[in-house]
Short mmCIF file of C-alpha atoms in Angstrom, two decimals:
data_model
loop_
_atom_site.label_atom_id
_atom_site.label_comp_id
_atom_site.label_asym_id
_atom_site.label_seq_id
_atom_site.Cartn_x
_atom_site.Cartn_y
_atom_site.Cartn_z
CA UNK A 525 43.58 105.79 30.12
CA UNK A 526 45.43 108.54 28.34
CA UNK A 527 49.22 108.87 27.98
CA UNK A 528 49.59 111.61 30.61
CA UNK A 529 47.85 109.57 33.29
CA UNK A 530 50.10 106.57 32.47
CA UNK A 531 53.19 108.73 32.97
CA UNK A 532 51.73 110.05 36.17
CA UNK A 533 51.12 106.52 37.54
CA UNK A 534 54.66 105.45 36.58
CA UNK A 535 56.13 108.57 38.23
CA UNK A 536 54.16 108.00 41.47
CA UNK A 537 55.22 104.34 41.64
CA UNK A 538 58.86 105.24 40.93
CA UNK A 539 58.93 107.91 43.62
CA UNK A 540 57.34 105.62 46.17
CA UNK A 541 59.86 102.86 45.42
CA UNK A 542 62.91 105.13 45.56
CA UNK A 543 61.62 107.01 48.56
CA UNK A 544 61.00 103.81 50.53
CA UNK A 545 64.51 102.46 49.98
CA UNK A 546 66.28 105.13 52.01
CA UNK A 547 68.39 104.19 55.02
CA UNK A 548 67.20 104.64 58.55
CA UNK A 549 69.18 105.68 61.57
CA UNK A 550 67.34 103.01 63.56
CA UNK A 551 69.02 100.24 61.56
CA UNK A 552 72.59 101.45 62.06
CA UNK A 553 74.66 99.30 64.42
CA UNK A 554 76.08 101.07 67.43
CA UNK A 555 79.84 101.43 67.32
CA UNK A 556 81.71 99.97 70.28
CA UNK A 557 83.18 102.47 72.64
CA UNK A 558 86.95 102.66 73.14
CA UNK A 559 86.80 101.41 76.74
CA UNK A 560 85.05 98.06 76.17
CA UNK A 561 85.97 95.01 78.18
CA UNK A 562 87.69 93.28 75.23
CA UNK A 563 89.98 96.24 74.67
CA UNK A 564 91.08 95.97 78.29
CA UNK A 565 92.11 92.34 77.77
CA UNK A 566 93.83 93.04 74.49
CA UNK A 567 96.14 95.59 76.08
CA UNK A 568 97.82 92.88 78.19
CA UNK A 569 97.94 90.20 75.45
CA UNK A 570 101.39 89.32 74.14
CA UNK A 571 101.38 86.59 71.43
CA UNK A 572 105.09 85.97 71.95
CA UNK A 573 104.28 84.47 75.37
CA UNK A 574 102.74 81.53 73.51
CA UNK A 575 105.60 80.92 71.06
CA UNK A 576 107.24 77.51 71.16
CA UNK A 577 111.00 77.13 70.95
CA UNK A 578 112.00 76.39 67.35
CA UNK A 579 114.05 73.30 68.31
CA UNK A 580 111.15 71.83 70.28
CA UNK A 581 108.75 72.54 67.42
CA UNK A 582 111.01 70.87 64.84
CA UNK A 583 111.56 67.80 67.02
CA UNK A 584 107.79 67.39 67.49
CA UNK A 585 107.22 67.76 63.76
CA UNK A 586 109.84 65.05 63.12
CA UNK A 587 108.11 62.73 65.61
CA UNK A 588 104.76 63.24 63.87
CA UNK A 589 106.35 62.62 60.50
CA UNK A 590 107.96 59.39 61.75
CA UNK A 591 104.64 58.17 63.16
CA UNK A 592 102.84 58.92 59.89
CA UNK A 593 105.58 57.18 57.88
CA UNK A 594 104.81 53.77 59.41
CA UNK A 595 102.54 51.78 57.13
CA UNK A 596 99.23 50.99 58.72
CA UNK A 597 97.65 47.56 58.52
CA UNK A 598 94.72 47.47 56.14
CA UNK A 599 91.42 47.32 57.97
CA UNK A 600 89.04 44.71 56.69
CA UNK A 601 85.44 45.58 57.46
CA UNK A 602 82.93 42.81 57.08
CA UNK A 603 79.35 43.77 56.34
CA UNK A 604 77.04 43.43 59.33
CA UNK A 605 74.58 40.59 59.19
CA UNK A 606 71.34 41.36 61.02
CA UNK A 607 68.91 38.57 61.79
CA UNK A 608 66.20 37.60 64.30
CA UNK A 609 67.55 36.84 67.76
CA UNK A 610 67.33 37.85 71.40
CA UNK A 611 68.61 40.48 73.79
CA UNK A 612 68.33 40.76 77.54
CA UNK A 613 66.53 43.83 78.84
CA UNK A 614 67.98 45.17 82.07
CA UNK A 615 66.11 48.38 82.69
CA UNK A 616 63.31 50.65 81.41
CA UNK A 617 62.58 54.25 82.38
CA UNK A 618 60.96 57.36 80.90
CA UNK A 619 64.01 59.45 81.94
CA UNK A 620 66.96 59.59 79.50
CA UNK A 621 69.40 60.57 82.26
CA UNK A 622 68.49 57.52 84.35
CA UNK A 623 68.86 55.27 81.31
CA UNK A 624 72.28 56.70 80.44
CA UNK A 625 73.44 56.32 84.06
CA UNK A 626 72.37 52.65 84.07
CA UNK A 627 74.14 52.09 80.76
CA UNK A 628 77.41 53.52 82.12
CA UNK A 629 76.99 51.37 85.24
CA UNK A 630 76.36 48.22 83.19
CA UNK A 631 79.27 48.88 80.81
CA UNK A 632 81.58 49.28 83.81
CA UNK A 633 80.29 46.06 85.42
CA UNK A 634 80.39 44.01 82.19
CA UNK A 635 83.07 45.59 79.96
CA UNK A 636 83.07 42.88 77.28
CA UNK A 637 79.34 43.06 76.48
CA UNK A 638 77.49 45.27 74.01
CA UNK A 639 74.72 47.41 75.51
CA UNK A 640 71.99 49.16 73.54
CA UNK A 641 69.79 52.04 74.62
CA UNK A 642 66.54 52.08 72.66
CA UNK A 643 63.64 54.48 72.78
CA UNK A 644 60.18 52.95 72.66
CA UNK A 645 57.83 55.79 73.64
CA UNK A 646 57.47 56.66 76.45
CA UNK A 647 60.38 54.55 77.80
CA UNK A 648 64.10 54.21 77.23
CA UNK A 649 65.12 50.55 77.39
CA UNK A 650 68.59 49.25 78.21
CA UNK A 651 69.30 45.93 76.51
CA UNK A 652 72.38 43.73 76.30
CA UNK A 653 73.77 41.14 73.92
CA UNK A 654 73.32 39.74 70.44
CA UNK A 655 72.08 36.20 71.02
CA UNK A 656 71.06 34.00 68.10
CA UNK A 657 69.30 31.39 70.25
CA UNK A 658 67.13 31.64 73.33
CA UNK A 659 69.27 29.32 75.49
CA UNK A 660 72.29 31.66 75.29
CA UNK A 661 70.08 34.65 76.10
CA UNK A 662 68.50 32.78 79.02
CA UNK A 663 71.86 31.85 80.56
CA UNK A 664 73.05 35.47 80.21
CA UNK A 665 69.82 36.75 81.80
CA UNK A 666 70.44 34.41 84.78
CA UNK A 667 74.04 35.66 85.00
CA UNK A 668 72.84 39.28 85.05
CA UNK A 669 70.20 38.44 87.68
CA UNK A 670 72.91 36.96 89.91
CA UNK A 671 75.10 40.05 89.44
CA UNK A 672 72.83 42.94 90.34
CA UNK A 673 70.05 42.99 87.73
CA UNK A 674 67.30 40.75 89.17
CA UNK A 675 64.65 42.05 86.76
CA UNK A 676 66.56 41.08 83.58
CA UNK A 677 64.39 39.33 80.99
CA UNK A 678 64.68 38.13 77.42
CA UNK A 679 63.18 40.05 74.50
CA UNK A 680 63.08 38.99 70.86
CA UNK A 681 64.82 41.47 68.60
CA UNK A 682 66.87 41.78 65.44
CA UNK A 683 70.52 41.29 66.40
CA UNK A 684 73.91 41.52 64.73
CA UNK A 685 75.27 38.06 63.91
CA UNK A 686 78.95 38.87 63.25
CA UNK A 687 79.60 41.61 65.79
CA UNK A 688 83.21 41.79 67.02
CA UNK A 689 84.02 41.55 70.71
CA UNK A 690 83.77 44.86 72.52
CA UNK A 691 87.22 46.26 73.28
CA UNK A 692 87.65 48.91 75.93
CA UNK A 693 90.61 51.20 75.27
CA UNK A 694 92.88 51.81 78.27
CA UNK A 695 92.36 55.16 79.97
CA UNK A 696 94.67 57.86 78.66
CA UNK A 697 96.67 59.96 81.03
CA UNK A 698 96.10 63.66 80.74
CA UNK A 699 99.31 65.63 80.43
CA UNK A 700 99.60 69.31 81.33
CA UNK A 701 99.78 71.70 78.37
CA UNK A 702 103.28 72.52 77.14
CA UNK A 703 104.45 76.10 77.40
#
């Protein structure tokens, strides 16, 4: 290949690269018109309507500061010990919504117990408890059978040995927003 043909090839490649990089009117974003719906809402918006009185703001800030100033008790977290044990199975279904509904129902009926929702294809299984021996699991299964879950049965499973008791926080009252 001679020198002139090399220059020609380089020139053709350069022109094709630079020519292909031009903008296109198809790619430009349309500009919003002046009468859009958002502009209509913005006309009536007054940020000062949402301002809080300075005295109220300062008193709330002081309350938050006082709450934060109290020293918190140190939380001691023990490592979980998992070992072979038993749980009581209450329910099995292929529908996640049915399983969640049963879990909510069971947690309301037995607020101190731990409930576990496990997926073992194709079913979701609702199980309760962390029992280290079969006798405890059997007595709890009988208790559940007497209280609305007649099909409860014991299943061997790895359970948590040192799990704390389940504490249900009291319901919080919803207060209207301050203006």
